[in-house]
Short mmCIF file of C-alpha atoms in Angstrom, two decimals:
data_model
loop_
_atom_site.label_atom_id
_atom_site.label_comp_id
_atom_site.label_asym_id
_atom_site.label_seq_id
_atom_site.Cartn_x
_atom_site.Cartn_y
_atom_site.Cartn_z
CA UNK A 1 -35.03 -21.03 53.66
CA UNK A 2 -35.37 -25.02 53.51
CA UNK A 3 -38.53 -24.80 55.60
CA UNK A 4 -40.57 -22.98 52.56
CA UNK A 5 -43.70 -24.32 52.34
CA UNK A 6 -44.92 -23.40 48.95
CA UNK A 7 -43.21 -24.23 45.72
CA UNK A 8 -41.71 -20.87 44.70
CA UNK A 9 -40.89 -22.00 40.82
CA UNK A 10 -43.85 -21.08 38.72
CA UNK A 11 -44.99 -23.82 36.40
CA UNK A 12 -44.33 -21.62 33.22
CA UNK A 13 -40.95 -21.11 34.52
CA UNK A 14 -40.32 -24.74 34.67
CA UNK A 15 -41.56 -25.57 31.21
CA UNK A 16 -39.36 -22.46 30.16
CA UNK A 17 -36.34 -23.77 31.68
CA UNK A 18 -37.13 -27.51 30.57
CA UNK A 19 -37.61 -26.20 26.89
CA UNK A 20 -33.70 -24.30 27.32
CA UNK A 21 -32.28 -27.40 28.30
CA UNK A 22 -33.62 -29.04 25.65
CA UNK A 23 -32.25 -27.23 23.33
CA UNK A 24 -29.29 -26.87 24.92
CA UNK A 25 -29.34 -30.88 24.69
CA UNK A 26 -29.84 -30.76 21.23
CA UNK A 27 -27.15 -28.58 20.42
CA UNK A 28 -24.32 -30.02 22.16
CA UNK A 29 -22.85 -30.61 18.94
CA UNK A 30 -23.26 -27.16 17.46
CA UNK A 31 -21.91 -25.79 20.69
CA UNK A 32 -18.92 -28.12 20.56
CA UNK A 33 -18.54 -27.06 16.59
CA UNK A 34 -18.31 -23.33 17.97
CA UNK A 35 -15.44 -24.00 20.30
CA UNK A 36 -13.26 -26.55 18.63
CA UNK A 37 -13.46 -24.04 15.72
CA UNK A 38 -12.42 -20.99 17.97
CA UNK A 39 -9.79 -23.29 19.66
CA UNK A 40 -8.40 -24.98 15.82
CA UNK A 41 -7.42 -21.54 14.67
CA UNK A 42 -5.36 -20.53 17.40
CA UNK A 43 -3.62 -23.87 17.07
CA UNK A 44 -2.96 -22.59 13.42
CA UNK A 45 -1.82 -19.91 14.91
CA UNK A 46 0.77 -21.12 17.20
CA UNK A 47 2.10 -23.17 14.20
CA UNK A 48 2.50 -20.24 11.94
CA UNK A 49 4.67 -18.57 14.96
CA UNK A 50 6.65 -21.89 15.52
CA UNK A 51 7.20 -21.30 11.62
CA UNK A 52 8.00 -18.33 11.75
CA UNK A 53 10.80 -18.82 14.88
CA UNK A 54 12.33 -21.70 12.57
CA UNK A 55 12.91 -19.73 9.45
CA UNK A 56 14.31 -16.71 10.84
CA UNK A 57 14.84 -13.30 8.81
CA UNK A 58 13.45 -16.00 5.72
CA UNK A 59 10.40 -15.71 7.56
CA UNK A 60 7.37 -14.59 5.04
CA UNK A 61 5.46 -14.01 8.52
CA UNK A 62 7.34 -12.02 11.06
CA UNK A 63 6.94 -13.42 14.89
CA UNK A 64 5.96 -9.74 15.59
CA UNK A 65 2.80 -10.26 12.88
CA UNK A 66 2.38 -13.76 14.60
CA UNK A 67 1.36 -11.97 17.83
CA UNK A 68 -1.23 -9.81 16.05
CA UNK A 69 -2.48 -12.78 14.62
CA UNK A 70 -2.51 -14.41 18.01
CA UNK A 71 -4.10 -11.35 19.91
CA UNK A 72 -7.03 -11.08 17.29
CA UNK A 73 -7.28 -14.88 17.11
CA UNK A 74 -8.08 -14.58 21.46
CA UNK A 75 -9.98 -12.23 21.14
CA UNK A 76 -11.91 -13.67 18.80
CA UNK A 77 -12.27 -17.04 20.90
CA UNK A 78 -13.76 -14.70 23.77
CA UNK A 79 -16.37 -13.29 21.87
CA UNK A 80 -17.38 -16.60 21.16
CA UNK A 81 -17.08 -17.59 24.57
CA UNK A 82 -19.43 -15.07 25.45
CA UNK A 83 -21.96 -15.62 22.86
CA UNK A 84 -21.95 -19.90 24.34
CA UNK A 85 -22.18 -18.25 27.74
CA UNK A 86 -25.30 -15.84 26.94
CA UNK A 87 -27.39 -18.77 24.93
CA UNK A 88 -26.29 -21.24 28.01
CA UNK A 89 -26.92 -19.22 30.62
CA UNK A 90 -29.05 -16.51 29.55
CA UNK A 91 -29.83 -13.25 31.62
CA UNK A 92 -33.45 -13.19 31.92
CA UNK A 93 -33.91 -9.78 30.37
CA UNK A 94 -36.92 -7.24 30.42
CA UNK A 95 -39.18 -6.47 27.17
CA UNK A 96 -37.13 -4.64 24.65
CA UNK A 97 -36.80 -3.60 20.88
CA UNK A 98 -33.76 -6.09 18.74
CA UNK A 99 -33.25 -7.08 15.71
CA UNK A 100 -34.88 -10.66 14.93
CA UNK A 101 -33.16 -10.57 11.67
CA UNK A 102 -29.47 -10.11 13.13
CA UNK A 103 -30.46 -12.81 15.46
CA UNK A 104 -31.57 -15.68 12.74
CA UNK A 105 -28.29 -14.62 10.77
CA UNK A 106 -26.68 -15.29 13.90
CA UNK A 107 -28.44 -18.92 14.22
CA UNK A 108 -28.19 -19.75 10.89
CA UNK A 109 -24.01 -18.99 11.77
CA UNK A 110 -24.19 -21.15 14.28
CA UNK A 111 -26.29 -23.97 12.95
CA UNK A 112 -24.51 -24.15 9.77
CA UNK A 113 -22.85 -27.34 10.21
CA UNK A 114 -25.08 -29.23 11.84
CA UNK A 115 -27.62 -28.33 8.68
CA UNK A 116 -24.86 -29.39 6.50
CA UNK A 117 -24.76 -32.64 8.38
CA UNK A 118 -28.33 -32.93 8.44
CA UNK A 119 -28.43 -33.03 4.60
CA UNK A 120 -30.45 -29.13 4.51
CA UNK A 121 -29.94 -26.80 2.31
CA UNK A 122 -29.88 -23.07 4.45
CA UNK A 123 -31.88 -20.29 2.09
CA UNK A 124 -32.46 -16.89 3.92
CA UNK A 125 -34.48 -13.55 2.81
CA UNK A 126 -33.98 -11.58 5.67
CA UNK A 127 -34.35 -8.05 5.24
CA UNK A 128 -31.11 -5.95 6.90
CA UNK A 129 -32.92 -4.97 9.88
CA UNK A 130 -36.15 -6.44 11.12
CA UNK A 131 -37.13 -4.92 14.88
CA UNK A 132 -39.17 -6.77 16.77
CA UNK A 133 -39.93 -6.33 20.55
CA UNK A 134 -40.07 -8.95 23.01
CA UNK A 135 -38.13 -10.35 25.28
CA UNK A 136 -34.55 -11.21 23.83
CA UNK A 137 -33.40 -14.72 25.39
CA UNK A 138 -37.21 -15.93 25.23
CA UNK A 139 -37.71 -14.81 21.47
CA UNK A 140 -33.82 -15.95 20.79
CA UNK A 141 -34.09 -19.41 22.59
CA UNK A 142 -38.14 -19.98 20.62
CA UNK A 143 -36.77 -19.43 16.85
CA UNK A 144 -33.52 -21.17 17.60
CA UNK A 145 -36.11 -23.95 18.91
CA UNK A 146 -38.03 -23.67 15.71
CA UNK A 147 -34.19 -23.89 13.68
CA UNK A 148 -33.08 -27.10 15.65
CA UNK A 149 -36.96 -28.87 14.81
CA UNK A 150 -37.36 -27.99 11.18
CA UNK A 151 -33.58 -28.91 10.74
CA UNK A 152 -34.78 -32.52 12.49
CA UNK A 153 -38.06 -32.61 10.22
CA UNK A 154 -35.62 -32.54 7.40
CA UNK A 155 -32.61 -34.70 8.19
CA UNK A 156 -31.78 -37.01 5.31
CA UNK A 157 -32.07 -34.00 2.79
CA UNK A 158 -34.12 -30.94 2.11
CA UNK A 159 -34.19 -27.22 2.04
CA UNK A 160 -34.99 -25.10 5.05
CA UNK A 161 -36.05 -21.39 3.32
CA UNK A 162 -36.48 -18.93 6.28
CA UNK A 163 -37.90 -15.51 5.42
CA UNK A 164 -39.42 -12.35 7.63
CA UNK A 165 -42.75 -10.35 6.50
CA UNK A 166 -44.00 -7.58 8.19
CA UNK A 167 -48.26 -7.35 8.50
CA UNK A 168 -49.56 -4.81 10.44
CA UNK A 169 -47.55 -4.11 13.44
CA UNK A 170 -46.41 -7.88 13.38
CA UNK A 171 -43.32 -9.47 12.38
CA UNK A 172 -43.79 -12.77 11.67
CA UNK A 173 -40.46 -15.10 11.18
CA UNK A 174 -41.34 -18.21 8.40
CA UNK A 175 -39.57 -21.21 8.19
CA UNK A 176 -40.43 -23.27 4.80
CA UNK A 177 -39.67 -27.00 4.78
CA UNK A 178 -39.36 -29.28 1.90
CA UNK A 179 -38.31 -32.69 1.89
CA UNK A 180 -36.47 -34.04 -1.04
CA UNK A 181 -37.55 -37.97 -0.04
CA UNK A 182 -41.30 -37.22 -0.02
CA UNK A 183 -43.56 -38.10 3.13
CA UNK A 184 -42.22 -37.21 6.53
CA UNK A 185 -40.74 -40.07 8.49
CA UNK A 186 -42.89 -41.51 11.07
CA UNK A 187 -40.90 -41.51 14.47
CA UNK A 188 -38.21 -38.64 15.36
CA UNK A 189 -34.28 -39.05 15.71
CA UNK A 190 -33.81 -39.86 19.72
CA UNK A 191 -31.82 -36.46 19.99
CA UNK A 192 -34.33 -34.66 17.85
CA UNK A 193 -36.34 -31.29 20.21
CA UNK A 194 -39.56 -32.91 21.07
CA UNK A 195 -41.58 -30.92 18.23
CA UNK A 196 -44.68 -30.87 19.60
CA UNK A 197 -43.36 -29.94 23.57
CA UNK A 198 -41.50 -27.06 21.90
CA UNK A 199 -44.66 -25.72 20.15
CA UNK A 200 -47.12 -25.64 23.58
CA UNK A 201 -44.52 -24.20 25.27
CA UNK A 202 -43.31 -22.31 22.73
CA UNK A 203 -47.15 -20.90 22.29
CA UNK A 204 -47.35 -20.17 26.29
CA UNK A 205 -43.72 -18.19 26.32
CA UNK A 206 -44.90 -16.21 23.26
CA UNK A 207 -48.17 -15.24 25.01
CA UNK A 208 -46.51 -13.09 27.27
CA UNK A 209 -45.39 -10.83 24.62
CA UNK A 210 -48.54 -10.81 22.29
CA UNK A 211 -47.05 -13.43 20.17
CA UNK A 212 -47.65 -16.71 18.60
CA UNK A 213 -46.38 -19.71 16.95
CA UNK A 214 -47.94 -21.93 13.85
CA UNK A 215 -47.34 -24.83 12.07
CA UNK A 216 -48.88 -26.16 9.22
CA UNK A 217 -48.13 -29.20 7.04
CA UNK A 218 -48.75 -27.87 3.66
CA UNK A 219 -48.71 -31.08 2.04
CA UNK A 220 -46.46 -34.39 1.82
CA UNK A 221 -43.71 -33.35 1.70
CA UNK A 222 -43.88 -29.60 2.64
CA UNK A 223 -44.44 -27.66 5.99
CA UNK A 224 -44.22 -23.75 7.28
CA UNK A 225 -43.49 -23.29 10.83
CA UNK A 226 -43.68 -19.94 11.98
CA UNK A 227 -43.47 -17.25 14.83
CA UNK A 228 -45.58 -14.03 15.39
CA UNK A 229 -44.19 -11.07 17.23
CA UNK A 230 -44.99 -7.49 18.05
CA UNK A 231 -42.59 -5.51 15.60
CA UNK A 232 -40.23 -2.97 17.19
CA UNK B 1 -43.66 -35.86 12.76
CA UNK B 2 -45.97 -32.51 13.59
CA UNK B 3 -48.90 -34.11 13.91
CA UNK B 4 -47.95 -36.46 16.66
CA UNK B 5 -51.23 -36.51 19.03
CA UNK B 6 -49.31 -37.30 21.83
CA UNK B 7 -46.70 -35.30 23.94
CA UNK B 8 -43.44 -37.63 24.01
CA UNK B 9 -42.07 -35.80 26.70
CA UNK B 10 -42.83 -37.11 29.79
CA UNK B 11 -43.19 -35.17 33.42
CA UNK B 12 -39.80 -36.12 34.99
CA UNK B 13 -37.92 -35.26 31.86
CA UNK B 14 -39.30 -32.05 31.98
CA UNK B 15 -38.29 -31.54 35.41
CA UNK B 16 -35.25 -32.78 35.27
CA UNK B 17 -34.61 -30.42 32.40
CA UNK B 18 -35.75 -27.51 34.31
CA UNK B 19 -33.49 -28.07 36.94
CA UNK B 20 -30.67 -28.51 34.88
CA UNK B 21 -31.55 -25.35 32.80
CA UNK B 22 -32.14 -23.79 36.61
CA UNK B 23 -28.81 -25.07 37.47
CA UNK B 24 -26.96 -23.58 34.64
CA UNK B 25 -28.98 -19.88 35.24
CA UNK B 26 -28.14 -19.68 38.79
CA UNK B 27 -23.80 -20.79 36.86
CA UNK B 28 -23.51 -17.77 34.81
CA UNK B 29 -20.88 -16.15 37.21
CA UNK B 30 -18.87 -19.40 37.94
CA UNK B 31 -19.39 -20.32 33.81
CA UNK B 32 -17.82 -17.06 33.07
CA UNK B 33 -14.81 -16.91 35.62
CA UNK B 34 -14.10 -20.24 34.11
CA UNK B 35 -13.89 -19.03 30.80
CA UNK B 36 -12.37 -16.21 31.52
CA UNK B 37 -9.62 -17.36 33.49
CA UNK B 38 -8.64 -20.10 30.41
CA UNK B 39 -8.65 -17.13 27.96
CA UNK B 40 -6.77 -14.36 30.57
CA UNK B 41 -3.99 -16.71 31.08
CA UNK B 42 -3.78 -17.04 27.33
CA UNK B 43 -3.45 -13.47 27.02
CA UNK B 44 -0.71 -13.06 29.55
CA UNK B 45 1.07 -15.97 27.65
CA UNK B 46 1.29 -13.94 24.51
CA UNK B 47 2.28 -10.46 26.39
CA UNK B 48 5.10 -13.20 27.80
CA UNK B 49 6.00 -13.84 23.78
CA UNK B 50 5.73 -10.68 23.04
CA UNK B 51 8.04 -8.89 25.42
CA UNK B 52 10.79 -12.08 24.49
CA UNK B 53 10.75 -10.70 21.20
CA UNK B 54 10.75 -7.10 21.87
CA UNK B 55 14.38 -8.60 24.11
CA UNK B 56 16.02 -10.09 21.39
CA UNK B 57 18.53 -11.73 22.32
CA UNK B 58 19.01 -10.89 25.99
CA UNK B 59 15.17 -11.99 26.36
CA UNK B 60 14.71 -14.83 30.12
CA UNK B 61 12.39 -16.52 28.33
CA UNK B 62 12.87 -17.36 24.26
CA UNK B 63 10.23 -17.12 21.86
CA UNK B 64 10.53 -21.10 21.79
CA UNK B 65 9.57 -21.57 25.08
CA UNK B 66 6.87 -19.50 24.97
CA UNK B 67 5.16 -20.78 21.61
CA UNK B 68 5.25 -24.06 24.42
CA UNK B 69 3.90 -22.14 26.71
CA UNK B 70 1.09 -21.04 24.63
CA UNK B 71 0.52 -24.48 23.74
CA UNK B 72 0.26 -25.67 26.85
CA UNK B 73 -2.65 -22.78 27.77
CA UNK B 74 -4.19 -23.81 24.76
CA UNK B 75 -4.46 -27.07 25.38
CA UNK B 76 -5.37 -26.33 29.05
CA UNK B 77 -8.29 -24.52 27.43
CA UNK B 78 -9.71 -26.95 25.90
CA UNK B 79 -9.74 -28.98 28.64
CA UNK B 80 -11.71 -26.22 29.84
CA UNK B 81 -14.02 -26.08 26.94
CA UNK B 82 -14.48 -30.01 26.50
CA UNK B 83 -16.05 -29.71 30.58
CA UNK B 84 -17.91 -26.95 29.88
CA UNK B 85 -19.78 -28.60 27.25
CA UNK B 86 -20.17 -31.66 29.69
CA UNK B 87 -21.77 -29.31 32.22
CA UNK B 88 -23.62 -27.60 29.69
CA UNK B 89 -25.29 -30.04 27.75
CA UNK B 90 -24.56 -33.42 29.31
CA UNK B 91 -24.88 -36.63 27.12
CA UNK B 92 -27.19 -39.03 28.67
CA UNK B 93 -25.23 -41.64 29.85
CA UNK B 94 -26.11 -45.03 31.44
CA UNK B 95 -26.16 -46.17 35.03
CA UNK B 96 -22.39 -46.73 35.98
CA UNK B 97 -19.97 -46.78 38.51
CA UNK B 98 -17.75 -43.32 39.15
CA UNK B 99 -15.56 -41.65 41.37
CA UNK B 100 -18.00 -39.09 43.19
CA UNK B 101 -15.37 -37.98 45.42
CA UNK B 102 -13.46 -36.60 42.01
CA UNK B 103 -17.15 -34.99 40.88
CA UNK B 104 -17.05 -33.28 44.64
CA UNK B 105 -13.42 -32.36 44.04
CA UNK B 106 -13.96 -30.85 40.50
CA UNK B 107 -17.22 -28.80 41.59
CA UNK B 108 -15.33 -27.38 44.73
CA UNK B 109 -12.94 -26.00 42.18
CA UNK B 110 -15.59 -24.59 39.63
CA UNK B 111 -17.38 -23.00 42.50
CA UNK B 112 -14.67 -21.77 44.63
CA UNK B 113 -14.70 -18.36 43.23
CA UNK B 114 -17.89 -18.29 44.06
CA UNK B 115 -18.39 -19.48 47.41
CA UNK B 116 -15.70 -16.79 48.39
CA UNK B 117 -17.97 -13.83 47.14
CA UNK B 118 -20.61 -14.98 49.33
CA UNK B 119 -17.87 -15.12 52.17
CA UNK B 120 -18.60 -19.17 52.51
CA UNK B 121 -15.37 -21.33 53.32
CA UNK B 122 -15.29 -24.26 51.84
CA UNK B 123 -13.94 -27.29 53.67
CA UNK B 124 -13.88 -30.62 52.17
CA UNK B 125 -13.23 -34.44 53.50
CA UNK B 126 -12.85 -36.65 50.99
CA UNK B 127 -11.63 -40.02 50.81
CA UNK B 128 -9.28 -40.60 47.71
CA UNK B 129 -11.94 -42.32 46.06
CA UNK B 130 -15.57 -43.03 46.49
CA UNK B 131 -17.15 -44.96 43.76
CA UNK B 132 -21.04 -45.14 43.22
CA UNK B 133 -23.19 -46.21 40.69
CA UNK B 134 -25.30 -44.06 39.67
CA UNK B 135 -26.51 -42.21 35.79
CA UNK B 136 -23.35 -39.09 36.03
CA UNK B 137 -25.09 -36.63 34.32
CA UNK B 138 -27.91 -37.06 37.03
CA UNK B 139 -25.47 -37.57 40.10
CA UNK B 140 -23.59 -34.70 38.76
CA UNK B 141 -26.69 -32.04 38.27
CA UNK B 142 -28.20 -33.13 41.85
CA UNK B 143 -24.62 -32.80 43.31
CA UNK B 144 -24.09 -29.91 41.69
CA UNK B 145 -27.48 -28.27 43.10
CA UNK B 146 -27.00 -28.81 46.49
CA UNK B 147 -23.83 -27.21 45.94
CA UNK B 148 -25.02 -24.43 44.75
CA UNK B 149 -28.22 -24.21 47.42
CA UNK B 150 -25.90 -24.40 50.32
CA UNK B 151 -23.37 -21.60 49.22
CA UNK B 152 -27.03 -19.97 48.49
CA UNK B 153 -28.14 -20.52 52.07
CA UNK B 154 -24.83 -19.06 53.77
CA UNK B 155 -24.35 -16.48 51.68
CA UNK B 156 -23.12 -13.50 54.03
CA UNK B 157 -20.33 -15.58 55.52
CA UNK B 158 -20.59 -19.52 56.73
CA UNK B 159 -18.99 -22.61 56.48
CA UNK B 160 -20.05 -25.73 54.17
CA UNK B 161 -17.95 -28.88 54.76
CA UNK B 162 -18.51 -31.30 52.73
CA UNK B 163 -17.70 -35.08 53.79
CA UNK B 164 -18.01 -38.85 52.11
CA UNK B 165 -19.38 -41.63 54.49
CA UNK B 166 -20.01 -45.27 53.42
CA UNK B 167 -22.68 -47.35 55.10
CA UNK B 168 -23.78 -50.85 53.74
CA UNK B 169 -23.63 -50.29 50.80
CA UNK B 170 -24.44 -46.84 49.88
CA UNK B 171 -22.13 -43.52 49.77
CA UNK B 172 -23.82 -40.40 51.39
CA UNK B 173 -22.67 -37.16 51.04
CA UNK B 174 -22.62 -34.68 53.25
CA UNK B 175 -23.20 -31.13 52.72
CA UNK B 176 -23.06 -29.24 56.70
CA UNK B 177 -23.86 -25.91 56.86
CA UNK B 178 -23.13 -23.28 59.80
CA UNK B 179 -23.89 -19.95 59.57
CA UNK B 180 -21.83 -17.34 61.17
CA UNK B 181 -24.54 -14.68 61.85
CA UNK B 182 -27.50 -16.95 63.69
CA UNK B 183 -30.82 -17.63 61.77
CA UNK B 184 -31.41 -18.31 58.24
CA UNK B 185 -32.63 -15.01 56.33
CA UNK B 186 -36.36 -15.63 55.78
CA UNK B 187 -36.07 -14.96 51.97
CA UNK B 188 -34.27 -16.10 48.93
CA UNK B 189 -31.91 -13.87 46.89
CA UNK B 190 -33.55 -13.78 43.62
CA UNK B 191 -30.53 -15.29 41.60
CA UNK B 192 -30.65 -18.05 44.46
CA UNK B 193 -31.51 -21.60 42.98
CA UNK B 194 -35.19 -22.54 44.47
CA UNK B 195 -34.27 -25.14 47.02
CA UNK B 196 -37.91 -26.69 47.40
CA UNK B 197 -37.93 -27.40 43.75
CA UNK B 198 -34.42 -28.66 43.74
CA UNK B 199 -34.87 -30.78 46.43
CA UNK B 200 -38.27 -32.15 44.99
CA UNK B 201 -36.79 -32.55 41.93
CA UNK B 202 -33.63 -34.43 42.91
CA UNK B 203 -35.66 -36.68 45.19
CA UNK B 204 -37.65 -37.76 41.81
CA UNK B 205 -34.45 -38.15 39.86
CA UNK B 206 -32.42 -39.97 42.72
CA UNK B 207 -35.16 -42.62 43.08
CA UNK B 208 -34.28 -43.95 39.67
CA UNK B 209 -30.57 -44.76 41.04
CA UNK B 210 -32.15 -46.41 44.65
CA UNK B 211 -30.40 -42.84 45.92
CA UNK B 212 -32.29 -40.08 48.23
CA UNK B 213 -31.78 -36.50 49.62
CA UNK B 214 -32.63 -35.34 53.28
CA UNK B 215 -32.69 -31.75 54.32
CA UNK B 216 -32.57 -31.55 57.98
CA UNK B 217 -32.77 -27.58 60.16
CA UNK B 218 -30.08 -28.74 63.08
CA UNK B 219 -30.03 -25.70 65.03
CA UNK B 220 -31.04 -21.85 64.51
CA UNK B 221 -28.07 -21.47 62.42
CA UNK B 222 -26.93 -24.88 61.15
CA UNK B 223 -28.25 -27.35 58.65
CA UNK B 224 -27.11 -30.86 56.73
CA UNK B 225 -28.13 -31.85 53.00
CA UNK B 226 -27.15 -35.21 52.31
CA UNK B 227 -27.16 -37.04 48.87
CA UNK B 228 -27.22 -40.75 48.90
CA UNK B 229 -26.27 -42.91 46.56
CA UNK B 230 -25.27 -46.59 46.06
CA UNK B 231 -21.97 -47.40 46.72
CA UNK B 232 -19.81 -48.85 43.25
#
């Protein structure tokens, strides 16, 4: 196997995998959010048992309760644990009909602090169910892309309105930026997703599945990013 | 910032992405086992507490020791967590000197799991400490790939010994590979990381530290990878 003469990665494959990393980059501290979280509350946890040991019959939480707690609490933290694992490691899956709406709920979850952080204000009109089909860790790992760079276009303050219309057979995912401080700022944060790498690659990976990406700065202060895909 | 005419991205970041993101496809398995081991030992620790109670009095362990027994998981877990996150989405750190033997050490245990369902022993000789100087995140993901290539190559039963030798100067590691059942299958397992691209790749990366990789067929069913780096 070392004596392979032709490179057997396919260049769309690299630029797919160097766009994931990316964004994995750029989340590290979302991702570290996620798990200190899931890890803090079953610290709490143990406390209330401790607690709960100390006071004896007083107890207002029995130690019996305290396990409940505890058992929910884990199995909480490997849910999550999961969820890090499948946007870290994703299984390359085939074309398939999901949800886009349960999935920018889902990144909105997850990006919450790091928006808060960032100074943006998090507005979604998502309708309960919108299905598109594509597939799921391209189409998951190209909005949460789009998230991470229109959260970066607005650090320092703004409002980040993401909404979902349906148009003939197309779903089409919009994210809305407007900056409170005016004009946009010149250069981008060192740990900001390269915006404009993330839209040509972004554009090639959505090709595959009839979709499509756009971004238009609608005027000083204002910009819509959005992304195109066969609904479900 | 979306108008930017040029892409900021250049070539060898984008490769060096890919093969990190390539890297962390090809971890899934040994990701989860890691995971799941931190959070099935947790879950035995509270079946522990909970049986105590259910003892009362007459219990071999007492609730007390077990609330330190939980936090003692806990804290193990996060350990866990905190080198996940490291592996996962590395912070770009500057050229310094570390203990590569400990690296070797560390990925021998994530992978051991592993390399045992693709029937490879693992034997490693390594000094207590060998110190290079080198970016870690880059020595880590290069290290970490030819790791992951060689279990690759023997999968279906082998040995990989892995060894530490100084010469003037620099540190090379030593990745030896014998099969047990003759020649090298002519094709890759399809979850196998592409060892052309890695090895491409790495060489690219390495020449920023003054390191270098070989690859060198020995006989029909034995082959050495090497990873050279300067010495700390």
């Amino acid at each position: 196997m070392f004596r392979d003469a032709d490179l057997g990665v396919r260049p769309c494959d690299i630029d797919a995998h160097a766009l994931h990393a990316m964004i994995l980059e750029r989340c590290r501290r979302p991702l570290g959010h996620e798990m200190k979280n899931a890890v803090q509350s079953m610290y709490a946890g143990i406390e209330v048992l401790a607690k709960s040991l100390a006071a004896g019959p007083a107890a207002r939480v029995s130690p019996e309760q305290c396990v409940m707690l505890l058992r929910q609490q884990l199995d909480g933290l490997q849910t999550t644990l999961g969820r890090i694992l499948d946007d870290v490691a994703p299984e390359r899956t085939a074309t398939q009909t999901f949800d886009a709406a349960a999935v920018l709920r889902d990144l909105a979850r997850f990006l919450s602090t790091d928006a808060a952080v960032a100074g943006v204000k998090l507005r979604l009109a998502l309708p309960s169910q919108a299905l598109v089909t594509a597939r799921p860790h391209v189409a998951r790992s190209v909005l949460l892309g789009f998230f991470l760079s229109s959260i970066d276009a607005l650090r320092g303050g703004g409002e980040l309105a993401i909404a979902v219309r349906e148009e003939a057979g197309r779903t089409r995912v919009e994210f809305a930026l407007q900056r409170d401080a005016g004009a946009w700022p010149a250069a981008q944060d060192a740990s900001s997703l390269d915006a404009r790498y993330l839209r040509t690659t972004a554009d090639s990976l959505l090709a595959l599945e009839q979709g499509e990406c756009t971004c238009e700065m609608l005027t000083e202060s204002t910009a819509r990013l959005s992304v195109t895909l066969p609904s479900g």
